[in-house]
Amino acid sequence: MLGEPFIKIAAASFIVSTPSGGDKIVAYVILVVEVGREYEVLRKLLEMDVVSEAHVVYGEFDVITKLEVRNLEELEEAVMNIRRIPGVIRSSTLISA
């Protein structure tokens, strides 16, 4: 592999420190957003208390965010709020095992 060309891609990442108290449900929400609105959506995500990480990524999806919630009702509310952010086209939610 020595001497072979490679591609290095850097993505913007922000990690928000949250206190960990008790058992929490961890979920990842991956988003497709309107072209050019990735960082606008990222800023809105970082304003949410349940968001512990948010990253602009390259590929099929544009933004991935990590949520830490107390229960499924809080997860549902958070996902609905994320889907209402202007610029969000589509979301997919994955709950950590």
PDB file of N, CA and C in Angstrom:
ATOM      1  N   MET A   1       0.807  -1.193   0.000  1.00  0.00           N
ATOM      2  CA  MET A   1       0.000   0.000   0.000  1.00  0.00           C
ATOM      3  C   MET A   1       0.858   1.269   0.000  1.00  0.00           C
ATOM      4  N   LEU A   2       2.117   1.121   0.338  1.00  0.00           N
ATOM      5  CA  LEU A   2       3.001   2.262   0.403  1.00  0.00           C
ATOM      6  C   LEU A   2       3.097   2.923  -0.955  1.00  0.00           C
ATOM      7  N   GLY A   3       2.919   4.227  -0.985  1.00  0.00           N
ATOM      8  CA  GLY A   3       3.022   4.961  -2.225  1.00  0.00           C
ATOM      9  C   GLY A   3       1.744   5.036  -3.028  1.00  0.00           C
ATOM     10  N   GLU A   4       0.702   4.319  -2.611  1.00  0.00           N
ATOM     11  CA  GLU A   4      -0.559   4.379  -3.333  1.00  0.00           C
ATOM     12  C   GLU A   4      -1.312   5.651  -2.967  1.00  0.00           C
ATOM     13  N   PRO A   5      -2.012   6.244  -3.938  1.00  0.00           N
ATOM     14  CA  PRO A   5      -2.781   7.454  -3.636  1.00  0.00           C
ATOM     15  C   PRO A   5      -3.952   7.137  -2.711  1.00  0.00           C
ATOM     16  N   PHE A   6      -4.347   8.115  -1.948  1.00  0.00           N
ATOM     17  CA  PHE A   6      -5.498   7.945  -1.072  1.00  0.00           C
ATOM     18  C   PHE A   6      -6.265   9.251  -0.998  1.00  0.00           C
ATOM     19  N   ILE A   7      -7.479   9.152  -0.561  1.00  0.00           N
ATOM     20  CA  ILE A   7      -8.333  10.328  -0.387  1.00  0.00           C
ATOM     21  C   ILE A   7      -8.594  10.490   1.095  1.00  0.00           C
ATOM     22  N   LYS A   8      -8.373  11.683   1.584  1.00  0.00           N
ATOM     23  CA  LYS A   8      -8.654  11.980   2.985  1.00  0.00           C
ATOM     24  C   LYS A   8      -9.780  13.004   3.014  1.00  0.00           C
ATOM     25  N   ILE A   9     -10.863  12.658   3.693  1.00  0.00           N
ATOM     26  CA  ILE A   9     -12.014  13.548   3.784  1.00  0.00           C
ATOM     27  C   ILE A   9     -12.193  13.946   5.236  1.00  0.00           C
ATOM     28  N   ALA A  10     -12.315  15.235   5.461  1.00  0.00           N
ATOM     29  CA  ALA A  10     -12.567  15.732   6.816  1.00  0.00           C
ATOM     30  C   ALA A  10     -13.989  16.260   6.869  1.00  0.00           C
ATOM     31  N   ALA A  11     -14.660  16.007   7.961  1.00  0.00           N
ATOM     32  CA  ALA A  11     -16.030  16.494   8.146  1.00  0.00           C
ATOM     33  C   ALA A  11     -16.079  17.317   9.421  1.00  0.00           C
ATOM     34  N   ALA A  12     -16.978  18.289   9.452  1.00  0.00           N
ATOM     35  CA  ALA A  12     -17.146  19.107  10.652  1.00  0.00           C
ATOM     36  C   ALA A  12     -17.863  18.296  11.712  1.00  0.00           C
ATOM     37  N   SER A  13     -17.359  18.340  12.922  1.00  0.00           N
ATOM     38  CA  SER A  13     -17.959  17.606  14.028  1.00  0.00           C
ATOM     39  C   SER A  13     -18.021  18.490  15.257  1.00  0.00           C
ATOM     40  N   PHE A  14     -19.088  18.343  15.992  1.00  0.00           N
ATOM     41  CA  PHE A  14     -19.252  19.067  17.236  1.00  0.00           C
ATOM     42  C   PHE A  14     -19.758  18.089  18.277  1.00  0.00           C
ATOM     43  N   ILE A  15     -19.147  18.076  19.436  1.00  0.00           N
ATOM     44  CA  ILE A  15     -19.578  17.205  20.524  1.00  0.00           C
ATOM     45  C   ILE A  15     -20.026  18.090  21.674  1.00  0.00           C
ATOM     46  N   VAL A  16     -21.228  17.864  22.144  1.00  0.00           N
ATOM     47  CA  VAL A  16     -21.790  18.630  23.242  1.00  0.00           C
ATOM     48  C   VAL A  16     -21.699  17.784  24.494  1.00  0.00           C
ATOM     49  N   SER A  17     -21.100  18.316  25.525  1.00  0.00           N
ATOM     50  CA  SER A  17     -20.961  17.577  26.775  1.00  0.00           C
ATOM     51  C   SER A  17     -22.273  17.617  27.545  1.00  0.00           C
ATOM     52  N   THR A  18     -22.765  16.444  27.929  1.00  0.00           N
ATOM     53  CA  THR A  18     -23.991  16.369  28.717  1.00  0.00           C
ATOM     54  C   THR A  18     -23.732  15.522  29.947  1.00  0.00           C
ATOM     55  N   PRO A  19     -24.313  15.903  31.080  1.00  0.00           N
ATOM     56  CA  PRO A  19     -24.130  15.087  32.274  1.00  0.00           C
ATOM     57  C   PRO A  19     -24.839  13.751  32.122  1.00  0.00           C
ATOM     58  N   SER A  20     -24.187  12.684  32.513  1.00  0.00           N
ATOM     59  CA  SER A  20     -24.798  11.357  32.419  1.00  0.00           C
ATOM     60  C   SER A  20     -25.325  10.954  33.788  1.00  0.00           C
ATOM     61  N   GLY A  21     -26.623  10.975  33.927  1.00  0.00           N
ATOM     62  CA  GLY A  21     -27.234  10.577  35.182  1.00  0.00           C
ATOM     63  C   GLY A  21     -28.257   9.495  34.938  1.00  0.00           C
ATOM     64  N   GLY A  22     -28.006   8.294  35.436  1.00  0.00           N
ATOM     65  CA  GLY A  22     -28.962   7.209  35.270  1.00  0.00           C
ATOM     66  C   GLY A  22     -28.903   6.599  33.886  1.00  0.00           C
ATOM     67  N   ASP A  23     -29.765   5.607  33.672  1.00  0.00           N
ATOM     68  CA  ASP A  23     -29.831   4.941  32.375  1.00  0.00           C
ATOM     69  C   ASP A  23     -30.525   5.837  31.365  1.00  0.00           C
ATOM     70  N   LYS A  24     -29.943   5.907  30.190  1.00  0.00           N
ATOM     71  CA  LYS A  24     -30.532   6.695  29.115  1.00  0.00           C
ATOM     72  C   LYS A  24     -30.633   5.834  27.869  1.00  0.00           C
ATOM     73  N   ILE A  25     -31.581   6.171  27.036  1.00  0.00           N
ATOM     74  CA  ILE A  25     -31.694   5.551  25.722  1.00  0.00           C
ATOM     75  C   ILE A  25     -30.820   6.363  24.778  1.00  0.00           C
ATOM     76  N   VAL A  26     -29.969   5.685  24.036  1.00  0.00           N
ATOM     77  CA  VAL A  26     -29.125   6.347  23.050  1.00  0.00           C
ATOM     78  C   VAL A  26     -29.684   6.028  21.673  1.00  0.00           C
ATOM     79  N   ALA A  27     -29.871   7.062  20.878  1.00  0.00           N
ATOM     80  CA  ALA A  27     -30.386   6.882  19.522  1.00  0.00           C
ATOM     81  C   ALA A  27     -29.593   7.774  18.575  1.00  0.00           C
ATOM     82  N   TYR A  28     -29.518   7.344  17.336  1.00  0.00           N
ATOM     83  CA  TYR A  28     -28.857   8.119  16.295  1.00  0.00           C
ATOM     84  C   TYR A  28     -29.914   8.496  15.274  1.00  0.00           C
ATOM     85  N   VAL A  29     -29.923   9.759  14.883  1.00  0.00           N
ATOM     86  CA  VAL A  29     -30.844  10.220  13.853  1.00  0.00           C
ATOM     87  C   VAL A  29     -29.986  10.691  12.686  1.00  0.00           C
ATOM     88  N   ILE A  30     -30.193  10.070  11.529  1.00  0.00           N
ATOM     89  CA  ILE A  30     -29.450  10.462  10.335  1.00  0.00           C
ATOM     90  C   ILE A  30     -30.399  11.212   9.419  1.00  0.00           C
ATOM     91  N   LEU A  31     -29.873  12.295   8.840  1.00  0.00           N
ATOM     92  CA  LEU A  31     -30.728  13.227   8.110  1.00  0.00           C
ATOM     93  C   LEU A  31     -30.243  13.474   6.694  1.00  0.00           C
ATOM     94  N   VAL A  32     -31.203  13.672   5.809  1.00  0.00           N
ATOM     95  CA  VAL A  32     -30.964  14.245   4.496  1.00  0.00           C
ATOM     96  C   VAL A  32     -31.516  15.660   4.583  1.00  0.00           C
ATOM     97  N   VAL A  33     -30.687  16.637   4.209  1.00  0.00           N
ATOM     98  CA  VAL A  33     -31.129  18.030   4.291  1.00  0.00           C
ATOM     99  C   VAL A  33     -30.965  18.708   2.936  1.00  0.00           C
ATOM    100  N   GLU A  34     -31.616  19.858   2.799  1.00  0.00           N
ATOM    101  CA  GLU A  34     -31.506  20.628   1.563  1.00  0.00           C
ATOM    102  C   GLU A  34     -30.053  21.049   1.350  1.00  0.00           C
ATOM    103  N   VAL A  35     -29.632  21.065   0.106  1.00  0.00           N
ATOM    104  CA  VAL A  35     -28.264  21.442  -0.245  1.00  0.00           C
ATOM    105  C   VAL A  35     -27.960  22.839   0.292  1.00  0.00           C
ATOM    106  N   GLY A  36     -26.834  22.959   0.965  1.00  0.00           N
ATOM    107  CA  GLY A  36     -26.402  24.245   1.489  1.00  0.00           C
ATOM    108  C   GLY A  36     -26.941  24.596   2.869  1.00  0.00           C
ATOM    109  N   ARG A  37     -27.801  23.758   3.430  1.00  0.00           N
ATOM    110  CA  ARG A  37     -28.386  24.057   4.742  1.00  0.00           C
ATOM    111  C   ARG A  37     -27.855  23.145   5.849  1.00  0.00           C
ATOM    112  N   GLU A  38     -26.796  22.399   5.555  1.00  0.00           N
ATOM    113  CA  GLU A  38     -26.257  21.439   6.513  1.00  0.00           C
ATOM    114  C   GLU A  38     -25.866  22.101   7.839  1.00  0.00           C
ATOM    115  N   TYR A  39     -25.144  23.205   7.762  1.00  0.00           N
ATOM    116  CA  TYR A  39     -24.656  23.847   8.992  1.00  0.00           C
ATOM    117  C   TYR A  39     -25.758  24.601   9.720  1.00  0.00           C
ATOM    118  N   GLU A  40     -26.744  25.073   8.997  1.00  0.00           N
ATOM    119  CA  GLU A  40     -27.922  25.692   9.623  1.00  0.00           C
ATOM    120  C   GLU A  40     -28.670  24.644  10.452  1.00  0.00           C
ATOM    121  N   VAL A  41     -28.868  23.470   9.871  1.00  0.00           N
ATOM    122  CA  VAL A  41     -29.525  22.369  10.591  1.00  0.00           C
ATOM    123  C   VAL A  41     -28.661  21.940  11.775  1.00  0.00           C
ATOM    124  N   LEU A  42     -27.356  21.849  11.573  1.00  0.00           N
ATOM    125  CA  LEU A  42     -26.441  21.465  12.645  1.00  0.00           C
ATOM    126  C   LEU A  42     -26.563  22.417  13.837  1.00  0.00           C
ATOM    127  N   ARG A  43     -26.604  23.717  13.572  1.00  0.00           N
ATOM    128  CA  ARG A  43     -26.744  24.701  14.658  1.00  0.00           C
ATOM    129  C   ARG A  43     -28.040  24.499  15.430  1.00  0.00           C
ATOM    130  N   LYS A  44     -29.131  24.230  14.726  1.00  0.00           N
ATOM    131  CA  LYS A  44     -30.420  23.997  15.398  1.00  0.00           C
ATOM    132  C   LYS A  44     -30.362  22.736  16.261  1.00  0.00           C
ATOM    133  N   LEU A  45     -29.723  21.699  15.757  1.00  0.00           N
ATOM    134  CA  LEU A  45     -29.591  20.457  16.529  1.00  0.00           C
ATOM    135  C   LEU A  45     -28.828  20.700  17.826  1.00  0.00           C
ATOM    136  N   LEU A  46     -27.769  21.495  17.749  1.00  0.00           N
ATOM    137  CA  LEU A  46     -26.932  21.739  18.918  1.00  0.00           C
ATOM    138  C   LEU A  46     -27.650  22.538  19.999  1.00  0.00           C
ATOM    139  N   GLU A  47     -28.763  23.166  19.656  1.00  0.00           N
ATOM    140  CA  GLU A  47     -29.572  23.894  20.637  1.00  0.00           C
ATOM    141  C   GLU A  47     -30.459  22.953  21.455  1.00  0.00           C
ATOM    142  N   MET A  48     -30.602  21.719  21.022  1.00  0.00           N
ATOM    143  CA  MET A  48     -31.483  20.762  21.694  1.00  0.00           C
ATOM    144  C   MET A  48     -30.762  20.102  22.866  1.00  0.00           C
ATOM    145  N   ASP A  49     -31.433  20.041  24.013  1.00  0.00           N
ATOM    146  CA  ASP A  49     -30.844  19.465  25.223  1.00  0.00           C
ATOM    147  C   ASP A  49     -30.492  17.986  25.078  1.00  0.00           C
ATOM    148  N   VAL A  50     -31.240  17.245  24.291  1.00  0.00           N
ATOM    149  CA  VAL A  50     -31.023  15.796  24.185  1.00  0.00           C
ATOM    150  C   VAL A  50     -29.919  15.424  23.200  1.00  0.00           C
ATOM    151  N   VAL A  51     -29.399  16.390  22.458  1.00  0.00           N
ATOM    152  CA  VAL A  51     -28.347  16.122  21.477  1.00  0.00           C
ATOM    153  C   VAL A  51     -26.994  16.116  22.183  1.00  0.00           C
ATOM    154  N   SER A  52     -26.290  14.978  22.112  1.00  0.00           N
ATOM    155  CA  SER A  52     -24.958  14.905  22.709  1.00  0.00           C
ATOM    156  C   SER A  52     -23.853  15.057  21.666  1.00  0.00           C
ATOM    157  N   GLU A  53     -24.155  14.753  20.400  1.00  0.00           N
ATOM    158  CA  GLU A  53     -23.203  14.934  19.304  1.00  0.00           C
ATOM    159  C   GLU A  53     -23.976  15.234  18.033  1.00  0.00           C
ATOM    160  N   ALA A  54     -23.344  15.996  17.143  1.00  0.00           N
ATOM    161  CA  ALA A  54     -23.919  16.230  15.818  1.00  0.00           C
ATOM    162  C   ALA A  54     -22.772  16.427  14.837  1.00  0.00           C
ATOM    163  N   HIS A  55     -22.882  15.809  13.667  1.00  0.00           N
ATOM    164  CA  HIS A  55     -21.803  15.836  12.685  1.00  0.00           C
ATOM    165  C   HIS A  55     -22.371  16.037  11.282  1.00  0.00           C
ATOM    166  N   VAL A  56     -21.722  16.892  10.498  1.00  0.00           N
ATOM    167  CA  VAL A  56     -21.990  16.947   9.065  1.00  0.00           C
ATOM    168  C   VAL A  56     -21.143  15.843   8.451  1.00  0.00           C
ATOM    169  N   VAL A  57     -21.758  15.014   7.605  1.00  0.00           N
ATOM    170  CA  VAL A  57     -21.057  13.884   6.995  1.00  0.00           C
ATOM    171  C   VAL A  57     -21.268  13.910   5.488  1.00  0.00           C
ATOM    172  N   TYR A  58     -20.479  13.125   4.793  1.00  0.00           N
ATOM    173  CA  TYR A  58     -20.569  13.046   3.339  1.00  0.00           C
ATOM    174  C   TYR A  58     -21.062  11.667   2.938  1.00  0.00           C
ATOM    175  N   GLY A  59     -21.872  11.628   1.915  1.00  0.00           N
ATOM    176  CA  GLY A  59     -22.405  10.361   1.436  1.00  0.00           C
ATOM    177  C   GLY A  59     -23.902  10.454   1.241  1.00  0.00           C
ATOM    178  N   GLU A  60     -24.582   9.350   1.457  1.00  0.00           N
ATOM    179  CA  GLU A  60     -26.030   9.287   1.263  1.00  0.00           C
ATOM    180  C   GLU A  60     -26.772  10.223   2.209  1.00  0.00           C
ATOM    181  N   PHE A  61     -26.235  10.418   3.403  1.00  0.00           N
ATOM    182  CA  PHE A  61     -26.851  11.297   4.397  1.00  0.00           C
ATOM    183  C   PHE A  61     -25.971  12.520   4.605  1.00  0.00           C
ATOM    184  N   ASP A  62     -26.558  13.571   5.167  1.00  0.00           N
ATOM    185  CA  ASP A  62     -25.848  14.840   5.325  1.00  0.00           C
ATOM    186  C   ASP A  62     -25.460  15.155   6.764  1.00  0.00           C
ATOM    187  N   VAL A  63     -26.277  14.721   7.712  1.00  0.00           N
ATOM    188  CA  VAL A  63     -26.036  15.022   9.125  1.00  0.00           C
ATOM    189  C   VAL A  63     -26.375  13.783   9.941  1.00  0.00           C
ATOM    190  N   ILE A  64     -25.543  13.500  10.938  1.00  0.00           N
ATOM    191  CA  ILE A  64     -25.862  12.447  11.902  1.00  0.00           C
ATOM    192  C   ILE A  64     -25.803  13.067  13.288  1.00  0.00           C
ATOM    193  N   THR A  65     -26.749  12.705  14.119  1.00  0.00           N
ATOM    194  CA  THR A  65     -26.787  13.236  15.477  1.00  0.00           C
ATOM    195  C   THR A  65     -27.035  12.110  16.467  1.00  0.00           C
ATOM    196  N   LYS A  66     -26.432  12.250  17.622  1.00  0.00           N
ATOM    197  CA  LYS A  66     -26.600  11.272  18.702  1.00  0.00           C
ATOM    198  C   LYS A  66     -27.482  11.900  19.773  1.00  0.00           C
ATOM    199  N   LEU A  67     -28.528  11.181  20.146  1.00  0.00           N
ATOM    200  CA  LEU A  67     -29.455  11.652  21.172  1.00  0.00           C
ATOM    201  C   LEU A  67     -29.321  10.791  22.416  1.00  0.00           C
ATOM    202  N   GLU A  68     -29.477  11.407  23.577  1.00  0.00           N
ATOM    203  CA  GLU A  68     -29.556  10.685  24.846  1.00  0.00           C
ATOM    204  C   GLU A  68     -30.843  11.130  25.521  1.00  0.00           C
ATOM    205  N   VAL A  69     -31.787  10.188  25.648  1.00  0.00           N
ATOM    206  CA  VAL A  69     -33.112  10.513  26.193  1.00  0.00           C
ATOM    207  C   VAL A  69     -33.444   9.578  27.350  1.00  0.00           C
ATOM    208  N   ARG A  70     -34.421   9.989  28.157  1.00  0.00           N
ATOM    209  CA  ARG A  70     -34.816   9.196  29.330  1.00  0.00           C
ATOM    210  C   ARG A  70     -35.767   8.056  28.986  1.00  0.00           C
ATOM    211  N   ASN A  71     -36.604   8.257  27.944  1.00  0.00           N
ATOM    212  CA  ASN A  71     -37.618   7.255  27.618  1.00  0.00           C
ATOM    213  C   ASN A  71     -38.048   7.412  26.162  1.00  0.00           C
ATOM    214  N   LEU A  72     -38.895   6.501  25.698  1.00  0.00           N
ATOM    215  CA  LEU A  72     -39.326   6.526  24.298  1.00  0.00           C
ATOM    216  C   LEU A  72     -40.190   7.736  23.973  1.00  0.00           C
ATOM    217  N   GLU A  73     -40.930   8.224  24.947  1.00  0.00           N
ATOM    218  CA  GLU A  73     -41.752   9.417  24.713  1.00  0.00           C
ATOM    219  C   GLU A  73     -40.859  10.626  24.436  1.00  0.00           C
ATOM    220  N   GLU A  74     -39.778  10.752  25.198  1.00  0.00           N
ATOM    221  CA  GLU A  74     -38.839  11.854  24.977  1.00  0.00           C
ATOM    222  C   GLU A  74     -38.145  11.701  23.625  1.00  0.00           C
ATOM    223  N   LEU A  75     -37.856  10.463  23.229  1.00  0.00           N
ATOM    224  CA  LEU A  75     -37.258  10.211  21.918  1.00  0.00           C
ATOM    225  C   LEU A  75     -38.209  10.631  20.813  1.00  0.00           C
ATOM    226  N   GLU A  76     -39.476  10.239  20.931  1.00  0.00           N
ATOM    227  CA  GLU A  76     -40.464  10.607  19.914  1.00  0.00           C
ATOM    228  C   GLU A  76     -40.567  12.124  19.782  1.00  0.00           C
ATOM    229  N   GLU A  77     -40.611  12.819  20.904  1.00  0.00           N
ATOM    230  CA  GLU A  77     -40.704  14.282  20.876  1.00  0.00           C
ATOM    231  C   GLU A  77     -39.470  14.894  20.206  1.00  0.00           C
ATOM    232  N   ALA A  78     -38.289  14.372  20.542  1.00  0.00           N
ATOM    233  CA  ALA A  78     -37.053  14.888  19.959  1.00  0.00           C
ATOM    234  C   ALA A  78     -37.013  14.665  18.451  1.00  0.00           C
ATOM    235  N   VAL A  79     -37.384  13.472  18.015  1.00  0.00           N
ATOM    236  CA  VAL A  79     -37.372  13.167  16.581  1.00  0.00           C
ATOM    237  C   VAL A  79     -38.368  14.051  15.838  1.00  0.00           C
ATOM    238  N   MET A  80     -39.536  14.248  16.404  1.00  0.00           N
ATOM    239  CA  MET A  80     -40.526  15.125  15.759  1.00  0.00           C
ATOM    240  C   MET A  80     -39.996  16.556  15.664  1.00  0.00           C
ATOM    241  N   ASN A  81     -39.318  17.030  16.706  1.00  0.00           N
ATOM    242  CA  ASN A  81     -38.735  18.373  16.673  1.00  0.00           C
ATOM    243  C   ASN A  81     -37.631  18.475  15.627  1.00  0.00           C
ATOM    244  N   ILE A  82     -36.826  17.440  15.495  1.00  0.00           N
ATOM    245  CA  ILE A  82     -35.775  17.429  14.476  1.00  0.00           C
ATOM    246  C   ILE A  82     -36.395  17.479  13.086  1.00  0.00           C
ATOM    247  N   ARG A  83     -37.441  16.705  12.867  1.00  0.00           N
ATOM    248  CA  ARG A  83     -38.086  16.661  11.546  1.00  0.00           C
ATOM    249  C   ARG A  83     -38.722  17.993  11.166  1.00  0.00           C
ATOM    250  N   ARG A  84     -39.013  18.831  12.172  1.00  0.00           N
ATOM    251  CA  ARG A  84     -39.605  20.150  11.914  1.00  0.00           C
ATOM    252  C   ARG A  84     -38.557  21.228  11.615  1.00  0.00           C
ATOM    253  N   ILE A  85     -37.283  20.923  11.779  1.00  0.00           N
ATOM    254  CA  ILE A  85     -36.243  21.917  11.507  1.00  0.00           C
ATOM    255  C   ILE A  85     -36.273  22.256  10.019  1.00  0.00           C
ATOM    256  N   PRO A  86     -36.336  23.555   9.687  1.00  0.00           N
ATOM    257  CA  PRO A  86     -36.331  23.938   8.272  1.00  0.00           C
ATOM    258  C   PRO A  86     -35.081  23.406   7.568  1.00  0.00           C
ATOM    259  N   GLY A  87     -35.285  22.797   6.414  1.00  0.00           N
ATOM    260  CA  GLY A  87     -34.187  22.239   5.642  1.00  0.00           C
ATOM    261  C   GLY A  87     -34.076  20.730   5.737  1.00  0.00           C
ATOM    262  N   VAL A  88     -34.699  20.129   6.748  1.00  0.00           N
ATOM    263  CA  VAL A  88     -34.655  18.669   6.882  1.00  0.00           C
ATOM    264  C   VAL A  88     -35.631  18.059   5.877  1.00  0.00           C
ATOM    265  N   ILE A  89     -35.134  17.186   5.035  1.00  0.00           N
ATOM    266  CA  ILE A  89     -35.961  16.525   4.019  1.00  0.00           C
ATOM    267  C   ILE A  89     -36.431  15.159   4.507  1.00  0.00           C
ATOM    268  N   ARG A  90     -35.494  14.383   5.081  1.00  0.00           N
ATOM    269  CA  ARG A  90     -35.815  13.012   5.480  1.00  0.00           C
ATOM    270  C   ARG A  90     -34.966  12.630   6.682  1.00  0.00           C
ATOM    271  N   SER A  91     -35.536  11.787   7.547  1.00  0.00           N
ATOM    272  CA  SER A  91     -34.782  11.320   8.712  1.00  0.00           C
ATOM    273  C   SER A  91     -34.946   9.817   8.875  1.00  0.00           C
ATOM    274  N   SER A  92     -33.966   9.228   9.534  1.00  0.00           N
ATOM    275  CA  SER A  92     -34.031   7.824   9.900  1.00  0.00           C
ATOM    276  C   SER A  92     -33.464   7.713  11.310  1.00  0.00           C
ATOM    277  N   THR A  93     -34.172   6.987  12.182  1.00  0.00           N
ATOM    278  CA  THR A  93     -33.771   6.882  13.584  1.00  0.00           C
ATOM    279  C   THR A  93     -33.327   5.461  13.897  1.00  0.00           C
ATOM    280  N   LEU A  94     -32.193   5.345  14.569  1.00  0.00           N
ATOM    281  CA  LEU A  94     -31.643   4.061  14.984  1.00  0.00           C
ATOM    282  C   LEU A  94     -31.479   4.093  16.494  1.00  0.00           C
ATOM    283  N   ILE A  95     -32.053   3.121  17.195  1.00  0.00           N
ATOM    284  CA  ILE A  95     -31.934   3.050  18.646  1.00  0.00           C
ATOM    285  C   ILE A  95     -30.820   2.068  18.979  1.00  0.00           C
ATOM    286  N   SER A  96     -29.874   2.518  19.791  1.00  0.00           N
ATOM    287  CA  SER A  96     -28.725   1.698  20.165  1.00  0.00           C
ATOM    288  C   SER A  96     -29.158   0.513  21.024  1.00  0.00           C
ATOM    289  N   ALA A  97     -28.539  -0.644  20.783  1.00  0.00           N
ATOM    290  CA  ALA A  97     -28.849  -1.854  21.547  1.00  0.00           C
ATOM    291  C   ALA A  97     -28.194  -1.815  22.911  1.00  0.00           C
TER     292      ALA A  97
END
